[in-house]
PDB file of C-alpha atoms in Angstrom:
ATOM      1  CA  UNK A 483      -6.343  20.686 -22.906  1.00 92.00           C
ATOM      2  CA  UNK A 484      -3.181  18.525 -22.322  1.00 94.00           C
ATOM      3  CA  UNK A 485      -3.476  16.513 -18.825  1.00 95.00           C
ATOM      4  CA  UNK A 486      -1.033  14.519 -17.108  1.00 98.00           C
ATOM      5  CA  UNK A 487      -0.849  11.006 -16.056  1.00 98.00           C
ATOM      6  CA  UNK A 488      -1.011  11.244 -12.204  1.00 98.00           C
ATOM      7  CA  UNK A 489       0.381   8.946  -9.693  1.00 98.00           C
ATOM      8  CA  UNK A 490       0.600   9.761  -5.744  1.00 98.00           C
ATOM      9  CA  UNK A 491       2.723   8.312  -3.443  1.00 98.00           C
ATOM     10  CA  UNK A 492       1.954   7.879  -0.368  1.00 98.00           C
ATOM     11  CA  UNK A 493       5.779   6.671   1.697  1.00 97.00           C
ATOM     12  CA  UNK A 494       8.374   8.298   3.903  1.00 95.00           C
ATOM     13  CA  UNK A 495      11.039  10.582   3.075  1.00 96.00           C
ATOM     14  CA  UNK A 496      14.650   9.390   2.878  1.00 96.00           C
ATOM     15  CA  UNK A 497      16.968  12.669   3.770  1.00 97.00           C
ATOM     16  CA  UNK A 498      19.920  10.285   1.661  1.00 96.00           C
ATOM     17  CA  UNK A 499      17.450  10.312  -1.583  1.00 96.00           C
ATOM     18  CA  UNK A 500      17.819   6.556  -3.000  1.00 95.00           C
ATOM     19  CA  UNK A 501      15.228   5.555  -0.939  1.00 95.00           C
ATOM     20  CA  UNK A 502      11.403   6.170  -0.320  1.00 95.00           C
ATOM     21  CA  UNK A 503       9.504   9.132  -1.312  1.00 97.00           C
ATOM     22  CA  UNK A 504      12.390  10.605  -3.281  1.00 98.00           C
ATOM     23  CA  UNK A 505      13.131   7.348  -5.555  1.00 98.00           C
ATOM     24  CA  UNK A 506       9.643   7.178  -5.514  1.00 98.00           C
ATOM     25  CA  UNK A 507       9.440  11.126  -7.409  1.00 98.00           C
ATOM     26  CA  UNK A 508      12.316   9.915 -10.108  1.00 98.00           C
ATOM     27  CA  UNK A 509      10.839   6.553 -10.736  1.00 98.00           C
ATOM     28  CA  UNK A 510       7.433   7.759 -11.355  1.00 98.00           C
ATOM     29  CA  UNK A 511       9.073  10.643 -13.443  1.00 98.00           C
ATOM     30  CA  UNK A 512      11.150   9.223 -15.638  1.00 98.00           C
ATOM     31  CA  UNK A 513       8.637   6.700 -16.640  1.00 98.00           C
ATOM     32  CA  UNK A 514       6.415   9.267 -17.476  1.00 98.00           C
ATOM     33  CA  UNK A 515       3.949  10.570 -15.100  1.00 98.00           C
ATOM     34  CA  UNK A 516       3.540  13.608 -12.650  1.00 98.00           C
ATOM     35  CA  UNK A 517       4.245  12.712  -8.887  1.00 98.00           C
ATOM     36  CA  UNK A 518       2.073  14.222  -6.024  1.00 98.00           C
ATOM     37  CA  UNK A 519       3.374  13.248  -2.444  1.00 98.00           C
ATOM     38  CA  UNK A 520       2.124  12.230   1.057  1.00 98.00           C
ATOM     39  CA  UNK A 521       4.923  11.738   3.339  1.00 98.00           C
ATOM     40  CA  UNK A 522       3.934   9.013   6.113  1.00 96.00           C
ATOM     41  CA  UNK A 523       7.191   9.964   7.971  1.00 94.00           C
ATOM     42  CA  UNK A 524      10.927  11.637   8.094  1.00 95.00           C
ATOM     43  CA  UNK A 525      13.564   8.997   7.997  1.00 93.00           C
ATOM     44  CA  UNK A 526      17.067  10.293   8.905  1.00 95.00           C
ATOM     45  CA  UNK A 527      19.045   8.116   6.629  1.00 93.00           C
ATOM     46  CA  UNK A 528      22.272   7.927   3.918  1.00 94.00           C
ATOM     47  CA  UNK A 529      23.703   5.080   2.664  1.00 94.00           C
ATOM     48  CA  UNK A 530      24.683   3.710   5.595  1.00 92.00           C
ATOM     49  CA  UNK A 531      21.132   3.378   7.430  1.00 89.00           C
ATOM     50  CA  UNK A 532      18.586   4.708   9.125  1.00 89.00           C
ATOM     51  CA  UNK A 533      19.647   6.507  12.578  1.00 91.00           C
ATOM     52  CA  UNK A 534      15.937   7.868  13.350  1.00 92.00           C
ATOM     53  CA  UNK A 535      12.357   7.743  12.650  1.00 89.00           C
ATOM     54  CA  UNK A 536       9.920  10.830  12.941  1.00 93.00           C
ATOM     55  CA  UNK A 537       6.412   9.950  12.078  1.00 93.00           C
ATOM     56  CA  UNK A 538       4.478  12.570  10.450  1.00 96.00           C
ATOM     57  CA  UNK A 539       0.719  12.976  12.697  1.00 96.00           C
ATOM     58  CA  UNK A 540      -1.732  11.512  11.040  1.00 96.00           C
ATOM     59  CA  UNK A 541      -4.224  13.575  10.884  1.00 97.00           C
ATOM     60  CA  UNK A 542      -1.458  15.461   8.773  1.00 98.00           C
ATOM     61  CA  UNK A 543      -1.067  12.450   7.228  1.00 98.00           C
ATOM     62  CA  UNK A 544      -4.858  12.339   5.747  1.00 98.00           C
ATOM     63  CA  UNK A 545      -4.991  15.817   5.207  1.00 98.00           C
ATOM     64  CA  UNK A 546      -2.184  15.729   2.546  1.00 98.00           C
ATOM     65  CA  UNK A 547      -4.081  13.198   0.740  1.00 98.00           C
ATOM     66  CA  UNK A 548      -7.179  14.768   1.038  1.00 97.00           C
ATOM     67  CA  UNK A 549      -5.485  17.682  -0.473  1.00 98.00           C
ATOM     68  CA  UNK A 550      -3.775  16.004  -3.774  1.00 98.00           C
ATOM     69  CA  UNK A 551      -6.792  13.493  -4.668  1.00 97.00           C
ATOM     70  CA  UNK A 552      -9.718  16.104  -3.848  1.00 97.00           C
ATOM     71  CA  UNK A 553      -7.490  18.627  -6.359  1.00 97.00           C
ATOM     72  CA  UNK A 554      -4.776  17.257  -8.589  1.00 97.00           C
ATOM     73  CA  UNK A 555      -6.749  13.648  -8.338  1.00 97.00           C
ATOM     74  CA  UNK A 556      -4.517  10.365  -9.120  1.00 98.00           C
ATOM     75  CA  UNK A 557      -4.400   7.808 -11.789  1.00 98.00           C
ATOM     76  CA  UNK A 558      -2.829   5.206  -9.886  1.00 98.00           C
ATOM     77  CA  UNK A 559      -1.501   5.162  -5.774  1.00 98.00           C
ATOM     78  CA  UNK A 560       1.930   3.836  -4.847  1.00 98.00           C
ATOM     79  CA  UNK A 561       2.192   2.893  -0.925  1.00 98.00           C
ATOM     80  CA  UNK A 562       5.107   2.579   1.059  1.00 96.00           C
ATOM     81  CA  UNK A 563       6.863   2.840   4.355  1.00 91.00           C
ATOM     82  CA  UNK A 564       3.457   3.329   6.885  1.00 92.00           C
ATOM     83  CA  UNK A 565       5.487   2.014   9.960  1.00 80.00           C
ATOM     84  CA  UNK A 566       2.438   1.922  12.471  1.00 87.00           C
ATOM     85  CA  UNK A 567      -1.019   0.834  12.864  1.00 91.00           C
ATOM     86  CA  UNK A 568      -2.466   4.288  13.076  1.00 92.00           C
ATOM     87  CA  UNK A 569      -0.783   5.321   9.962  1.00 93.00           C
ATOM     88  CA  UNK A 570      -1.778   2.389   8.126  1.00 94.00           C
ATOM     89  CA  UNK A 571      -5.661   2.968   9.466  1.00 96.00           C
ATOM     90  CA  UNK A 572      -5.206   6.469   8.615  1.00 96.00           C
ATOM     91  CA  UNK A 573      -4.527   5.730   5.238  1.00 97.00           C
ATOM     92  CA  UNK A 574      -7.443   3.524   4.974  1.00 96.00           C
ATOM     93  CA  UNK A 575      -9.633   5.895   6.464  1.00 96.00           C
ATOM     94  CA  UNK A 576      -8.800   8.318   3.171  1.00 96.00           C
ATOM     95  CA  UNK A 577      -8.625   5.640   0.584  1.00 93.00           C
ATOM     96  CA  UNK A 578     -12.289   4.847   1.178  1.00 94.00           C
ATOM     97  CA  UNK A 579     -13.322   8.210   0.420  1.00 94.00           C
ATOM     98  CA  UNK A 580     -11.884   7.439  -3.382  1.00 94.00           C
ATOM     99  CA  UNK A 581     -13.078   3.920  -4.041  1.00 89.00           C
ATOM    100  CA  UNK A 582     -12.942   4.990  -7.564  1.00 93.00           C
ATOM    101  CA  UNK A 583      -9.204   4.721  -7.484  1.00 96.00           C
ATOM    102  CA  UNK A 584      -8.463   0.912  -8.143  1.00 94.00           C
ATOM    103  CA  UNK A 585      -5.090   0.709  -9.482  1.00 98.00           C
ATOM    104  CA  UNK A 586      -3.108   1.139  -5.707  1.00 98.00           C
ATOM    105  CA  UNK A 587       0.355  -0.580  -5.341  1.00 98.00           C
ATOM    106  CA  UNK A 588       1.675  -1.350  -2.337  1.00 97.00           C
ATOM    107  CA  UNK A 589       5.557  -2.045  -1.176  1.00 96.00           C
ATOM    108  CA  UNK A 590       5.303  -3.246   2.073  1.00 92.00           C
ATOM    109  CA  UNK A 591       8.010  -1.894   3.285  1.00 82.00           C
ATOM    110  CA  UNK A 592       9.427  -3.571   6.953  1.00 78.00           C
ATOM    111  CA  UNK A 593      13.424  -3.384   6.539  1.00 63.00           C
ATOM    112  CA  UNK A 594      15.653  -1.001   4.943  1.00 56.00           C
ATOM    113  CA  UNK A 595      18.253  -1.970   2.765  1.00 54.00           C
ATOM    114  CA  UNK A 596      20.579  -1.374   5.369  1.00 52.00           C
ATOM    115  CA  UNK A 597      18.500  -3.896   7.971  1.00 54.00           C
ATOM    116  CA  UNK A 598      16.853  -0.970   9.884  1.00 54.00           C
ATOM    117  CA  UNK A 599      13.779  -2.050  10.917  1.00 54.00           C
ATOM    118  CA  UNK A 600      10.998   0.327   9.024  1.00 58.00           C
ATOM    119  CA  UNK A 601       7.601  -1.259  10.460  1.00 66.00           C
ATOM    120  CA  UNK A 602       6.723  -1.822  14.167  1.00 65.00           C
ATOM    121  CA  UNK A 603       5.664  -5.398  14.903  1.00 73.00           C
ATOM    122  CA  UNK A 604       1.896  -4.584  16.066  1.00 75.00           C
ATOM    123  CA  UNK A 605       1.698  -3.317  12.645  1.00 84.00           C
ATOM    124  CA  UNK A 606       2.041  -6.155  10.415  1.00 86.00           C
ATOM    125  CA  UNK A 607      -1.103  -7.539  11.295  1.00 88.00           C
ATOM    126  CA  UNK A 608      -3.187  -4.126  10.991  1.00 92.00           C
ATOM    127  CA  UNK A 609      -1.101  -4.142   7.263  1.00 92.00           C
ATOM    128  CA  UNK A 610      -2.556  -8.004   6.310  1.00 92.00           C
ATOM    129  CA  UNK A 611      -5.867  -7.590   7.795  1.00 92.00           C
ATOM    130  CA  UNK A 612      -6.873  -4.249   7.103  1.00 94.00           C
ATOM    131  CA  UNK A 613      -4.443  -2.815   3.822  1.00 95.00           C
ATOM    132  CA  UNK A 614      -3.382  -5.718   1.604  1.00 95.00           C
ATOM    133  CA  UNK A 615      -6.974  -6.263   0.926  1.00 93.00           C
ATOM    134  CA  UNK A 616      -7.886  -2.037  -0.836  1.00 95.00           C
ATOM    135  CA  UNK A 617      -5.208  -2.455  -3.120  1.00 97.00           C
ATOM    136  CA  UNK A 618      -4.490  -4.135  -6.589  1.00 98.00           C
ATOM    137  CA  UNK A 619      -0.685  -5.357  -6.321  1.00 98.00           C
ATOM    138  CA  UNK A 620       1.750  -5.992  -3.534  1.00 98.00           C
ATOM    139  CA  UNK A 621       5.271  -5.866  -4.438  1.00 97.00           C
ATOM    140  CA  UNK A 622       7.224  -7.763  -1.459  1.00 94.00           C
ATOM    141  CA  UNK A 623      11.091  -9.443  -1.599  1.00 91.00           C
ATOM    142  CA  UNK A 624      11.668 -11.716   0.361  1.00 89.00           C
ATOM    143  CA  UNK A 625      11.996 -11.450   4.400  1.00 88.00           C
ATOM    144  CA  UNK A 626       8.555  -9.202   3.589  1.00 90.00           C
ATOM    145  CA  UNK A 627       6.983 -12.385   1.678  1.00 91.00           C
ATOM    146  CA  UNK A 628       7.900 -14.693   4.941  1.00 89.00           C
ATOM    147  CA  UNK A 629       6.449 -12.245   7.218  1.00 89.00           C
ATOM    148  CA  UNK A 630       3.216 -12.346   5.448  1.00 91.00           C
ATOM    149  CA  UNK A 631       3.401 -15.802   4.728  1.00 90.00           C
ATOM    150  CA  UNK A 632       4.592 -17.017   8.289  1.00 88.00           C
ATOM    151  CA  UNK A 633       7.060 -19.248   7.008  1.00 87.00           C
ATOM    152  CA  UNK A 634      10.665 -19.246   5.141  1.00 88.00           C
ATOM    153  CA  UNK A 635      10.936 -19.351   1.536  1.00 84.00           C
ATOM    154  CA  UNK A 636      14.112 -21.328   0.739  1.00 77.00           C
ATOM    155  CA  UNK A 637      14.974 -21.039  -3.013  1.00 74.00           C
ATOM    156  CA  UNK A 638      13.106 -19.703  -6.114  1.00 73.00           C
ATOM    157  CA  UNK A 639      12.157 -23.019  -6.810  1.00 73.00           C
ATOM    158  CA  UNK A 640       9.239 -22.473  -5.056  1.00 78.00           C
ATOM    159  CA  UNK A 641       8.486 -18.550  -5.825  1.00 85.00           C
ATOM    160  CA  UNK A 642       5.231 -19.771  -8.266  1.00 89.00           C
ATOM    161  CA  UNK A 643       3.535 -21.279  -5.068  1.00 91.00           C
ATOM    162  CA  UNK A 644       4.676 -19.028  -2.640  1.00 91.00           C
ATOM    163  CA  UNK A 645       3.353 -16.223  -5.162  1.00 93.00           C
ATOM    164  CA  UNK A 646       0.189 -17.779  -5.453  1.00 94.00           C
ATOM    165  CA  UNK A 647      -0.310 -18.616  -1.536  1.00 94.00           C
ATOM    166  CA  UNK A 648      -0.359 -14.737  -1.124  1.00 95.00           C
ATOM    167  CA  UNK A 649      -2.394 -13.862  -4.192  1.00 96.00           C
ATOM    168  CA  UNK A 650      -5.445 -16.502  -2.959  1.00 95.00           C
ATOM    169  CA  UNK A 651      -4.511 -15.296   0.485  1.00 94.00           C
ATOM    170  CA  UNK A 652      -5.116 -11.485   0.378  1.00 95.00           C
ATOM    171  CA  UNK A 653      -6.714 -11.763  -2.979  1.00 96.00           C
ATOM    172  CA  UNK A 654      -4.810  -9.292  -4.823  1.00 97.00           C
ATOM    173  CA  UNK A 655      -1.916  -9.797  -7.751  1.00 98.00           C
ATOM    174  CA  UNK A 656       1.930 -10.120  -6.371  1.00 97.00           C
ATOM    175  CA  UNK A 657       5.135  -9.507  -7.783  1.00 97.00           C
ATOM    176  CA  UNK A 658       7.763 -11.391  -5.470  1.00 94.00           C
ATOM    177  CA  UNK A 659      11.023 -10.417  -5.577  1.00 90.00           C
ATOM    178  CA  UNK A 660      14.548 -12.637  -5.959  1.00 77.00           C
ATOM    179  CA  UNK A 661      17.039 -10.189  -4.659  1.00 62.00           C
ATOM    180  CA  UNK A 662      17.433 -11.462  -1.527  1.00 58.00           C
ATOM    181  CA  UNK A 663      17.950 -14.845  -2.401  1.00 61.00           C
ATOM    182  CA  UNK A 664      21.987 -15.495  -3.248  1.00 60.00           C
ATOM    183  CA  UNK A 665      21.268 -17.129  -6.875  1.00 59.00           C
ATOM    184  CA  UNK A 666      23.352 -15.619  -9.787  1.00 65.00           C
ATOM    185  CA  UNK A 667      20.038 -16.153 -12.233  1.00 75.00           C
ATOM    186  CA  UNK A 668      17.615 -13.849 -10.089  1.00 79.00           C
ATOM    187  CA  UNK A 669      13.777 -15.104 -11.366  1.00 85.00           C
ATOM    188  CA  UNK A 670      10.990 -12.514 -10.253  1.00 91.00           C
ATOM    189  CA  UNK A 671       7.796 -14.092 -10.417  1.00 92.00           C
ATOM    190  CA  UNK A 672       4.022 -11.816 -10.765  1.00 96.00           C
ATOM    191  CA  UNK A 673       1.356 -13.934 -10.026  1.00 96.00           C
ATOM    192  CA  UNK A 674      -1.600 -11.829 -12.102  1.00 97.00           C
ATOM    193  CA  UNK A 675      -4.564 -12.772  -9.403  1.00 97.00           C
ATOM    194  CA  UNK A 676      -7.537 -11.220 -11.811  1.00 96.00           C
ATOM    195  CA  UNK A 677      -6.278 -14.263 -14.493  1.00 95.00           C
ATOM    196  CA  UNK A 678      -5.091 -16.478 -12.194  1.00 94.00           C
ATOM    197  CA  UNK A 679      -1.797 -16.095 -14.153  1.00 95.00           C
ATOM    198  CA  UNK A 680       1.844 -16.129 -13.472  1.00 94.00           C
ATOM    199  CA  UNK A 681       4.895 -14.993 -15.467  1.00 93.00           C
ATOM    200  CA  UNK A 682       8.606 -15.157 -14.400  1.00 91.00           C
ATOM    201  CA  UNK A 683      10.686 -12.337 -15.865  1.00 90.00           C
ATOM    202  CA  UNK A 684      14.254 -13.605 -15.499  1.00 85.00           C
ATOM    203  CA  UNK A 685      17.718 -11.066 -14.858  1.00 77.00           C
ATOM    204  CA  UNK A 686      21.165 -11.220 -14.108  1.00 77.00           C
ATOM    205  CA  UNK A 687      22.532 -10.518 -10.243  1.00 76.00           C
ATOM    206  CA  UNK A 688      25.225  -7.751 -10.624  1.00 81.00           C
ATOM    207  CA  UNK A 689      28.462  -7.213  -8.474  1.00 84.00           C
ATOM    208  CA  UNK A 690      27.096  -3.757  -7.095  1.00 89.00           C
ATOM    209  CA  UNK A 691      26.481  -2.372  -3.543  1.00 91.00           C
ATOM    210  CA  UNK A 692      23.844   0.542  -5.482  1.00 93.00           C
ATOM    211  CA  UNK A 693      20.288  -1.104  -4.724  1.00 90.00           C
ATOM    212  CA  UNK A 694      19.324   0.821  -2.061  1.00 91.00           C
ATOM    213  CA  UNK A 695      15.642   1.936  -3.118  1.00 92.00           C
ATOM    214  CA  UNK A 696      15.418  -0.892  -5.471  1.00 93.00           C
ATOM    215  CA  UNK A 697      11.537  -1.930  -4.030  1.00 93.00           C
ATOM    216  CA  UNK A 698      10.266   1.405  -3.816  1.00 96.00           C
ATOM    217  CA  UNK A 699      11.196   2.221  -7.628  1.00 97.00           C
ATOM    218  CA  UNK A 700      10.074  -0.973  -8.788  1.00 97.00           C
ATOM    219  CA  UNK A 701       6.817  -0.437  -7.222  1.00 98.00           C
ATOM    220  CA  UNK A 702       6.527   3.483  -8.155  1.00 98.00           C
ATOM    221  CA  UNK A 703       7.188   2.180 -12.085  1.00 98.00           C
ATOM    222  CA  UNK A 704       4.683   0.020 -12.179  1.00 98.00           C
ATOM    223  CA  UNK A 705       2.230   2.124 -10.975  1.00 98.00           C
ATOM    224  CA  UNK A 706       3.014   5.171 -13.242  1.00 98.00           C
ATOM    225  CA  UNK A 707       2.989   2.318 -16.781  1.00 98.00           C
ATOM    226  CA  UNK A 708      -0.947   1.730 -14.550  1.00 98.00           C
ATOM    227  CA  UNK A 709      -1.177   5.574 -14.574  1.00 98.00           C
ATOM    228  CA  UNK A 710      -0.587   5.465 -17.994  1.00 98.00           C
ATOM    229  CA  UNK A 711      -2.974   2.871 -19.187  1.00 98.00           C
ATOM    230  CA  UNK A 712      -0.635  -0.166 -19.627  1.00 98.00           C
ATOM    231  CA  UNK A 713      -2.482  -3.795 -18.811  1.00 97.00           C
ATOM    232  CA  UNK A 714      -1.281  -4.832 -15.359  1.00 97.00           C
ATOM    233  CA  UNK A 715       1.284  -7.890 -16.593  1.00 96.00           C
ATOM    234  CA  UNK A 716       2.309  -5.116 -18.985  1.00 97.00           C
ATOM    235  CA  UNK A 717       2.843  -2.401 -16.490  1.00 98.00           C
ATOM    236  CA  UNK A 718       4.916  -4.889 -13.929  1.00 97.00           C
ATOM    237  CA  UNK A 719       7.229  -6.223 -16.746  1.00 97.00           C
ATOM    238  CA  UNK A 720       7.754  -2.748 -17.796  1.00 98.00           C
ATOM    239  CA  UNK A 721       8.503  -1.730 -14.289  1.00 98.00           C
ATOM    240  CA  UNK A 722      11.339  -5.094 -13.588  1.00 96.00           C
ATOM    241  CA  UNK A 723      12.490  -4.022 -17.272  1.00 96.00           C
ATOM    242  CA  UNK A 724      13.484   0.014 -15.715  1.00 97.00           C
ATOM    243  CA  UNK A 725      14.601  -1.602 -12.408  1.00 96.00           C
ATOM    244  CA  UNK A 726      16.753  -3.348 -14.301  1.00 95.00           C
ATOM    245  CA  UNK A 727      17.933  -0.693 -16.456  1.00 96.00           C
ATOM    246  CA  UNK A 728      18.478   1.777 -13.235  1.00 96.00           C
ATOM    247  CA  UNK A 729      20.666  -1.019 -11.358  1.00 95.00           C
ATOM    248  CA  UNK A 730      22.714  -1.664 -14.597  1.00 94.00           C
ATOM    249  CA  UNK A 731      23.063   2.245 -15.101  1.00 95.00           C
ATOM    250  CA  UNK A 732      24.165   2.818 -11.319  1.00 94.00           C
ATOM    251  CA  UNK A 733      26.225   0.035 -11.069  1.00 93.00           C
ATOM    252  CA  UNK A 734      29.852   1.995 -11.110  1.00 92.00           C
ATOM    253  CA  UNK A 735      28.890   4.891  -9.110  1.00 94.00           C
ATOM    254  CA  UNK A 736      30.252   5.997  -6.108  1.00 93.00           C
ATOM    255  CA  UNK A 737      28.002   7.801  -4.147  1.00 94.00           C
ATOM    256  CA  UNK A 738      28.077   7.606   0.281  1.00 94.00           C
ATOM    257  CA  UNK A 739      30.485   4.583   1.997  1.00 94.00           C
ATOM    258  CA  UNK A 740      27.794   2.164   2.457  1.00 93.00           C
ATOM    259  CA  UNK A 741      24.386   1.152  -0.279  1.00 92.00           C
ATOM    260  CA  UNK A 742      24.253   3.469  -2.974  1.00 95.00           C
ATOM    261  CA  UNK A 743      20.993   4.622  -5.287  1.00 95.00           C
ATOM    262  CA  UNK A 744      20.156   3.155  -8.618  1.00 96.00           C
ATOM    263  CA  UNK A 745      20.475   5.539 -11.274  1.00 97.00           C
ATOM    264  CA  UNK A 746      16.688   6.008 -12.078  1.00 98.00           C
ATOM    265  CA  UNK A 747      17.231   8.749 -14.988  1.00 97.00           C
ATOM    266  CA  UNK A 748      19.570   6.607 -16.756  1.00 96.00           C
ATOM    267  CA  UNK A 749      17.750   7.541 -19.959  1.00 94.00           C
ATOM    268  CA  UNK A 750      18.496  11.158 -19.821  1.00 93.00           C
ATOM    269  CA  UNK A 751      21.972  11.322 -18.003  1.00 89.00           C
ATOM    270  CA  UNK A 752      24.042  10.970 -20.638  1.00 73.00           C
TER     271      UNK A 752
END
């Protein structure tokens, strides 16, 4: 009997569909797993922003993933927008029922795109203290990497240490992102904390307003090339190589007046 390779996600639902739990469903699709869903809470968003926030009750919260991992079960766990520190304990509270699930990524997703504000301030701490430690990778840009870090990060020049700092800190793997930064030569750097490794995997900025849902694709890929087996410095560069694909793909697409998707089925839309 055929199975599939299963990854749940575990984010909040963007109503404009570049974004969160539905670029997380055509990431982890077109690199070649089955998505299961637990939506953490209803954003009312395009491409312009987010105008509201409805958090889904957490006991509802649990019970969804409850329902996928005691049935459909999951090869890997992607993590996204939580936005409080009930949610976030709520999803601890399940994820120690299946310690048997190691490889969890998490985006830790504070602010949109657009510069909406996705994670309330009392929960940033409940995120590093309590989160960051269950799960294998983190996957933060920037203004997320300064948060956690308490301090700015200036240039790439110093992504390898800053990389490392937050590997040794929360003692799991990172993969910090350049897109923020204004450089022409962007220079992602995954610091591999079970080999005390890094690699830099090197692109090219493009002249394009379509990155909305950039972080929570790059994320969702590299835990479906987990899902399906690939070496975790295998399954990352896999996952910048799609990003990168998707962004080139989307580049000349108009879709909305204000941050448009990536095209994540690039391989199949012809």
């Amino acid at each position: 009997m055929k199975t599939y390779n299963r990854v749940l996600s575990i984010a909040g639902s963007d109503s404009g569909g570049g974004a969160g739990i539905q670029a997380d469903i055509k990431s982890i699709s077109a690199c070649g797993c089955y998505a299961a869903t637990a939506i953490t809470a209803i954003t009312v968003q395009n491409t312009l922003g987010v105008s509201n926030v409805h958090a889904v009750p957490d006991q509802v919260l649990q019970e969804q993933i409850e329902s996928v991992l005691s049935d459909i079960g999951a090869d890997s766990i992607k993590i996204g927008m939580l936005h409080s520190s009930n949610t976030i304990l709520a999803v601890c509270s399940v994820l120690d029922q299946y310690k048997g699930i190691k490889n969890i990524v998490l985006d830790p997703v504070m602010v949109a795109t657009s510069g909406d504000v996705l994670l309330l301030d009392e929960a940033v701490d409940t995120l590093k203290r309590f989160l960051i430690p269950r799960v294998r990778v983190i996957t933060p840009n920037v203004p997320e990497a300064e948060i956690l870090l308490g301090r700015k990060i200036e240039s790439q020049s110093g992504f390898i240490p800053c990389a490392k700092e937050l590997a040794n800190l929360f003692q799991v793997s990172v993969l910090l992102k350049a897109g923020h930064l204004d450089d022409e030569d962007l220079i992602d750097v995954f610091y591999d904390f079970e080999n005390q490794e890094s690699i830099s995997m090197k692109s090219k900025r493009l002249n394009t307003r379509n990155t909305h849902g950039t972080g929570c694709s790059i994320s969702s890929a590299c835990a479906a090339f987990l899902a399906r087996g690939f070496d975790l410095q295998m399954a990352v560069q896999l996952a910048k190589n799609y990003i990168n694909n998707a962004i080139v793909a989307g580049a000349d697409y108009r879709i909305g007046e204000g941050h448009g998707p990536v095209n994540h089925f690039y391989e199949y839309w012809k």
